[in-house]
Structures are given as structure tokens and as C-alpha cells.
PDB file of C-alpha atoms in Angstrom:
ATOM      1  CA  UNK A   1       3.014  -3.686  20.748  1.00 71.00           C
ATOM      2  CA  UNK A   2       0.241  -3.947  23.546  1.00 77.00           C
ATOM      3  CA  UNK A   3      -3.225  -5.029  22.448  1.00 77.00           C
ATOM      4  CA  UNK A   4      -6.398  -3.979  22.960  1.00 84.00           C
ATOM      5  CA  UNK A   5      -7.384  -7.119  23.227  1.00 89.00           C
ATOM      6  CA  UNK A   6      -6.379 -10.929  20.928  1.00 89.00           C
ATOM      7  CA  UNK A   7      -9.404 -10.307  18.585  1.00 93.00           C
ATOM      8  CA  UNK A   8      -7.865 -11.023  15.567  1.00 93.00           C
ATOM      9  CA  UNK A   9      -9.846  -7.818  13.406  1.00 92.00           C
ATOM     10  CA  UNK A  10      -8.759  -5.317  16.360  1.00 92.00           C
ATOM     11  CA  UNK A  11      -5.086  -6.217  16.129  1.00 91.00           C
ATOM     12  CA  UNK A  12      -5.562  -5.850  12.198  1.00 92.00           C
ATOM     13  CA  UNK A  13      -7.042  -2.501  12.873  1.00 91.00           C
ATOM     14  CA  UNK A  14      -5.018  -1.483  14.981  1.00 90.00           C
ATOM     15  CA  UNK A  15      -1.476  -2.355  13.275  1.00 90.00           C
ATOM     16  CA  UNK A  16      -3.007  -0.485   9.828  1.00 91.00           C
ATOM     17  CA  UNK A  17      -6.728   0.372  10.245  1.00 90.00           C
ATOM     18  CA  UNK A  18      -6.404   3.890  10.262  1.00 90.00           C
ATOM     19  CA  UNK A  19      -6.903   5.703   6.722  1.00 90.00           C
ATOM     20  CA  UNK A  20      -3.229   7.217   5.903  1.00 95.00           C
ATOM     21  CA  UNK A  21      -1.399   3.173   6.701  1.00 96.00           C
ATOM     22  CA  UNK A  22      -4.143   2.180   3.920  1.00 95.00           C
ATOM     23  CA  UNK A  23      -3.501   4.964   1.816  1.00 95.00           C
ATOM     24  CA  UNK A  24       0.559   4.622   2.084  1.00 97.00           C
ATOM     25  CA  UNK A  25      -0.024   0.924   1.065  1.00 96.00           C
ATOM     26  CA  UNK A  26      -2.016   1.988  -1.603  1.00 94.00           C
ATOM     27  CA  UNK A  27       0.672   4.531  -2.690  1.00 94.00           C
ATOM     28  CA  UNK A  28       3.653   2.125  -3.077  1.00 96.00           C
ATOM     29  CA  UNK A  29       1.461  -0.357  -4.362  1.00 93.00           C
ATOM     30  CA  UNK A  30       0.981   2.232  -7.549  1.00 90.00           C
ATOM     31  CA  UNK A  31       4.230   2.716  -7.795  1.00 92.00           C
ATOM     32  CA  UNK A  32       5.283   5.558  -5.176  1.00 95.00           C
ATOM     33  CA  UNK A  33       8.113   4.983  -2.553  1.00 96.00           C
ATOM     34  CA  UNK A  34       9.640   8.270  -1.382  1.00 97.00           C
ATOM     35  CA  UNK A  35       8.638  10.297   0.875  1.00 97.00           C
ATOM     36  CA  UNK A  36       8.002  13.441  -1.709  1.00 96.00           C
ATOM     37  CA  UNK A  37       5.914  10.731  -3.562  1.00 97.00           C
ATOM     38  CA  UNK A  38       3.694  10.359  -0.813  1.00 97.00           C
ATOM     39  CA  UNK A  39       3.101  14.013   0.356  1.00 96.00           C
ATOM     40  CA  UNK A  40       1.770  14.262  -4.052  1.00 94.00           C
ATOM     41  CA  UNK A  41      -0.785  11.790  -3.286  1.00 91.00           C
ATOM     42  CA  UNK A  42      -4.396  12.988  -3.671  1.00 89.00           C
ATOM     43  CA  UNK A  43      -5.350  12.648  -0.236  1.00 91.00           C
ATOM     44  CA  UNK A  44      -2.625  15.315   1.171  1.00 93.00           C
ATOM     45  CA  UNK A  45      -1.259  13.885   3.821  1.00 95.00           C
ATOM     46  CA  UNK A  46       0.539  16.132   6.711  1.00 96.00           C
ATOM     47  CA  UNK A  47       4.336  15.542   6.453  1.00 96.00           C
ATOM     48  CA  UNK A  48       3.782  14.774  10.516  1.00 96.00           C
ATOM     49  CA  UNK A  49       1.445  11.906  10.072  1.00 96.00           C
ATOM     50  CA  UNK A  50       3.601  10.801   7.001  1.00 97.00           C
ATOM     51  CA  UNK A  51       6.420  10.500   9.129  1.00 97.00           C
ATOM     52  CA  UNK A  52       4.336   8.848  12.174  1.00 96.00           C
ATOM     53  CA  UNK A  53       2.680   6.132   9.841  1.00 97.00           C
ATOM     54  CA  UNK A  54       5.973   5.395   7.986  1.00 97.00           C
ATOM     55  CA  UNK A  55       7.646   4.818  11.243  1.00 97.00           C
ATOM     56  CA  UNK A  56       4.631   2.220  12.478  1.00 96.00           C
ATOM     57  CA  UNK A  57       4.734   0.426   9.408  1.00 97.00           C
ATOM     58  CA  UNK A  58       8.134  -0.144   9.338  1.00 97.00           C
ATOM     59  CA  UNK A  59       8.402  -1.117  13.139  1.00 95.00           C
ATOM     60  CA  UNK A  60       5.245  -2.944  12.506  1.00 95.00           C
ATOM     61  CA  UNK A  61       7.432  -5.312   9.492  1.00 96.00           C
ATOM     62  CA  UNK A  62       5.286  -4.043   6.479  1.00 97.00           C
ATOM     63  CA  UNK A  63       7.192  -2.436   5.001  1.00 97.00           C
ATOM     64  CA  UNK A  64      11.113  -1.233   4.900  1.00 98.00           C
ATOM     65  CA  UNK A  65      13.364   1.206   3.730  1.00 97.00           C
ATOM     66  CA  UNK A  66      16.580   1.122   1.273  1.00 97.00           C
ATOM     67  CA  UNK A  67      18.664   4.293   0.767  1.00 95.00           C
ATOM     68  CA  UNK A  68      19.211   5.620  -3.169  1.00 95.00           C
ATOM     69  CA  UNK A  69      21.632   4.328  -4.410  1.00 94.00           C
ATOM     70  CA  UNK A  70      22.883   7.857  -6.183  1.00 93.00           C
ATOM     71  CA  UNK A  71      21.647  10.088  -3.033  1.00 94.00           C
ATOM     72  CA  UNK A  72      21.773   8.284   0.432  1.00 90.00           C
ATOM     73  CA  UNK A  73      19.395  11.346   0.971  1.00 93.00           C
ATOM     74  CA  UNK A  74      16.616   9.656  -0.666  1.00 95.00           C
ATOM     75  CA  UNK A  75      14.895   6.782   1.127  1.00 97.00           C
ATOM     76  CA  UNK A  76      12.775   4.000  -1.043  1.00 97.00           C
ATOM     77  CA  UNK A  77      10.125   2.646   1.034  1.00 98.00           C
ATOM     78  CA  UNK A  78       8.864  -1.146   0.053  1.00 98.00           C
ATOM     79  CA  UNK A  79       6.037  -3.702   1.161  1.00 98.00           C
ATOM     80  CA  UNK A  80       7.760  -6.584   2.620  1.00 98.00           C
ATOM     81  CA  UNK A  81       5.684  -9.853   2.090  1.00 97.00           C
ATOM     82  CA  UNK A  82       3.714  -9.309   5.177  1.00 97.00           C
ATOM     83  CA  UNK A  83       2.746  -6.033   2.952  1.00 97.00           C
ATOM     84  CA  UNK A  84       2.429  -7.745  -0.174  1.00 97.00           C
ATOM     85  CA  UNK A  85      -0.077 -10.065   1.575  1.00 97.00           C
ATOM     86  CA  UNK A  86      -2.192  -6.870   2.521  1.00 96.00           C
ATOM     87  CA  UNK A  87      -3.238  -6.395  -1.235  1.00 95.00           C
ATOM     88  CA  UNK A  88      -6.052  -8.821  -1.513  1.00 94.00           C
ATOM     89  CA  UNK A  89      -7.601  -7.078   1.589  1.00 94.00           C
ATOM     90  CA  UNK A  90      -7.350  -3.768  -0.631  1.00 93.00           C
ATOM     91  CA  UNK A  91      -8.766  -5.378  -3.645  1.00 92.00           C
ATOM     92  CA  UNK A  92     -11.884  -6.345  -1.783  1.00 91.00           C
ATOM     93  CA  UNK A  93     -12.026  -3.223  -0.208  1.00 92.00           C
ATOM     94  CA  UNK A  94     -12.296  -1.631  -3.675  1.00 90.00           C
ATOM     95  CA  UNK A  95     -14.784  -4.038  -4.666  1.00 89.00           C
ATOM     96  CA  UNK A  96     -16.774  -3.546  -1.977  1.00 91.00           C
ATOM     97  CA  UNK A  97     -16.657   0.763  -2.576  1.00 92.00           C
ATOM     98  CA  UNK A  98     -17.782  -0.003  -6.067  1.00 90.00           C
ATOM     99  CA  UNK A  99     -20.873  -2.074  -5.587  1.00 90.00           C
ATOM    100  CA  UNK A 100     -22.351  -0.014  -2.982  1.00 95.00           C
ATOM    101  CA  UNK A 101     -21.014   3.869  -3.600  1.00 93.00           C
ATOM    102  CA  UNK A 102     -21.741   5.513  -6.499  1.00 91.00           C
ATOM    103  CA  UNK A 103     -19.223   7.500  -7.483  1.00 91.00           C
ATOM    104  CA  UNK A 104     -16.988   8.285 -10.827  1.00 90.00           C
ATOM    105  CA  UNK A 105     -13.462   6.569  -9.420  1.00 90.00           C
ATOM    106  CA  UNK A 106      -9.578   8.072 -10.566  1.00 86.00           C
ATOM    107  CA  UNK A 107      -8.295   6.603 -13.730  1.00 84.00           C
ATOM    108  CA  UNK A 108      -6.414   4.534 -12.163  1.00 81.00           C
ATOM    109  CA  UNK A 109      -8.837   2.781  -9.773  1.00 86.00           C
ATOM    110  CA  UNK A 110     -11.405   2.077 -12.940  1.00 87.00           C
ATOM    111  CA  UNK A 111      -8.794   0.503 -14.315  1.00 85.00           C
ATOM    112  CA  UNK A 112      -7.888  -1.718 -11.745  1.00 84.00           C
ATOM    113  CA  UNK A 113     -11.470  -2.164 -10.713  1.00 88.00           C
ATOM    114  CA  UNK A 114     -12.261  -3.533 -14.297  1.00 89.00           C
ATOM    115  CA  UNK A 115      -9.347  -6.244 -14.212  1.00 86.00           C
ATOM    116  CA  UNK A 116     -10.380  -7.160 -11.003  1.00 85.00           C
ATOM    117  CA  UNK A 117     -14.074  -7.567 -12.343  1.00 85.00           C
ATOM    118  CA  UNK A 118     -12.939  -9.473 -15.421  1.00 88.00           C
ATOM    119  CA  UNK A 119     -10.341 -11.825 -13.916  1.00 86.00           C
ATOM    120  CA  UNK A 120     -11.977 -11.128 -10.365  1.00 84.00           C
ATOM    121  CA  UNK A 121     -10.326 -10.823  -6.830  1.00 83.00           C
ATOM    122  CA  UNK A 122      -8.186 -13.764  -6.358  1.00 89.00           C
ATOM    123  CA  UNK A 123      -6.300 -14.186  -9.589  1.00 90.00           C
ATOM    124  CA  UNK A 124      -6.194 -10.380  -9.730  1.00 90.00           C
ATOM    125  CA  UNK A 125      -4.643  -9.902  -6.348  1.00 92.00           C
ATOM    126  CA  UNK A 126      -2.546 -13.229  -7.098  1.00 94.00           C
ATOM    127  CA  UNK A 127      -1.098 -11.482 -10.589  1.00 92.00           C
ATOM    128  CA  UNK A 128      -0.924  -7.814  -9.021  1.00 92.00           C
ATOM    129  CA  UNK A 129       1.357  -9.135  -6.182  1.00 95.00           C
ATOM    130  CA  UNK A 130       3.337 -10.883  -8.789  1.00 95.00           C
ATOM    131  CA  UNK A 131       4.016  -7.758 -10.768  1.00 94.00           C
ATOM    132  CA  UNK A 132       4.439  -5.539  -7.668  1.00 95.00           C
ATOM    133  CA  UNK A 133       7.358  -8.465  -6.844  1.00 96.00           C
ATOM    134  CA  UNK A 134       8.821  -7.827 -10.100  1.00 96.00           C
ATOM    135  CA  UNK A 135       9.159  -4.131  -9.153  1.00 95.00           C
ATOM    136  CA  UNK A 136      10.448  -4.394  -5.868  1.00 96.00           C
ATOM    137  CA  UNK A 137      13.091  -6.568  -7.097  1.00 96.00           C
ATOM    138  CA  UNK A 138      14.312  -4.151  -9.642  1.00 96.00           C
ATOM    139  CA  UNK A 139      14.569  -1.304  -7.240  1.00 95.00           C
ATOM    140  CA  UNK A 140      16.699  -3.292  -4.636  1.00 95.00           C
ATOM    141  CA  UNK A 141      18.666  -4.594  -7.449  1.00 95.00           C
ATOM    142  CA  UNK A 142      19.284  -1.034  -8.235  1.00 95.00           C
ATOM    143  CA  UNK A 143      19.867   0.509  -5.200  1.00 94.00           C
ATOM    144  CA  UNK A 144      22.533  -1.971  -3.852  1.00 87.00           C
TER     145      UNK A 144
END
């Protein structure tokens, strides 16, 4: 990869600054890991930039791919620990959208914004890590 420049924040941004590498995080994070998964997500992503960004990532080591085990046609995308690490960074992201925009969030983000409020960032991000761990190990278990 050629940098911009060795400012820590651009390489950041430019290995997953852009809004769809956030969003995919976000997406397997919650639970979604095929590609049909990701093209439901809210946002509606263009198959063409789904296929660009999952590319990056994976070059990039965040995350990786295992075929289904029952249809080698079906690809399972995971966070590898360099994506695992990423969540805190989403957390206070979140945090940060909640103080200042006013807004009525999805479901699901009021729900993790509350347990992140009530436990707060760390140990949130420390037990959400933990339990997306838990899930990756189950589907690699499965699909070997």
C-alpha cells in the first residue's frame, strides 16, 4: 500500500475511512457475513463498491473469508483481530453521533447505545468483542 504520507490518522483513513469499510464492519459486527447480507443493509450499498471494499479489507488483513461449508458458493466474511480491534473506534463513534445529533436511532443502535451508556465505552467494547469472538468461533467451527 503507498501512503499519503506516515501520519498515523491518514493511514487509518485511508485503509477504512471511507463510509461503506465502516458500514461493512458495522454489518458483520451485527451479525451479517455474506455478501447478500450486506447488499440488505439499510444503507444500500452498490454490489460494485461491495465487491471493491470487500476486496480492500481483506487485502488490507481485516477481515477474511471462509467458504460454506454446505455451498462452497457461499462465502462468510469475518473480522480478524486487527478487525475486532476496530470496534472500540465504532463505539465512540456512536457515542459521539448521540451527544451531538439529534436524531431517533434504529432499534438496534438504541440498544447498543444504552449498554454502552450504562456500562460505558471500554467495558462495553471489551464485552462486545468478547461475544463477537464467541460467534466467529462458532461459524469457523462450522464451516470446516
Amino acid at each position: 500500500m503507498k501512503l499519503r504520507s506516515n501520519c498515523p490518522l491518514n493511514i487509518f483513513l485511508d485503509l477504512v475511512g471511507d463510509k461503506w469499510s465502516l458500514l461493512i464492519i458495522r454489518d458483520i459486527f451485527m451479525g451479517a457475513n455474506t455478501y447478500s447480507q450486506f447488499l440488505k443493509s439499510p444503507e444500500k450499498i452498490a454490489s460494485n463498491l461491495l465487491v471493491d471494499r470487500l476486496k480492500k479489507l481483506q487485502s488490507y488483513g481485516i477481515l477474511n473469508v471462509i467458504a460454506d461449508k454446505q455451498d462452497s458458493k457461499i462465502k462468510h466474511y469475518y473480522l480478524t483481530e486487527k478487525g475486532i480491534d476496530l470496534y472500540p473506534i465504532l463505539a465512540e463513534m456512536m457515542n459521539w453521533t448521540q451527544k451531538y445529533i439529534k436524531v431517533d436511532f434504529h432499534s438496534l443502535s438504541e440498544e447498543m447505545l444504552s449498554e454502552i451508556k450504562q456500562l460505558e465505552a471500554p467495558k462495553h467494547s471489551e464485552n462486545y468483542r468478547k461475544k463477537y469472538r464467541v460467534k466467529l468461533e462458532k461459524l469457523l467451527t462450522e464451516n470446516q
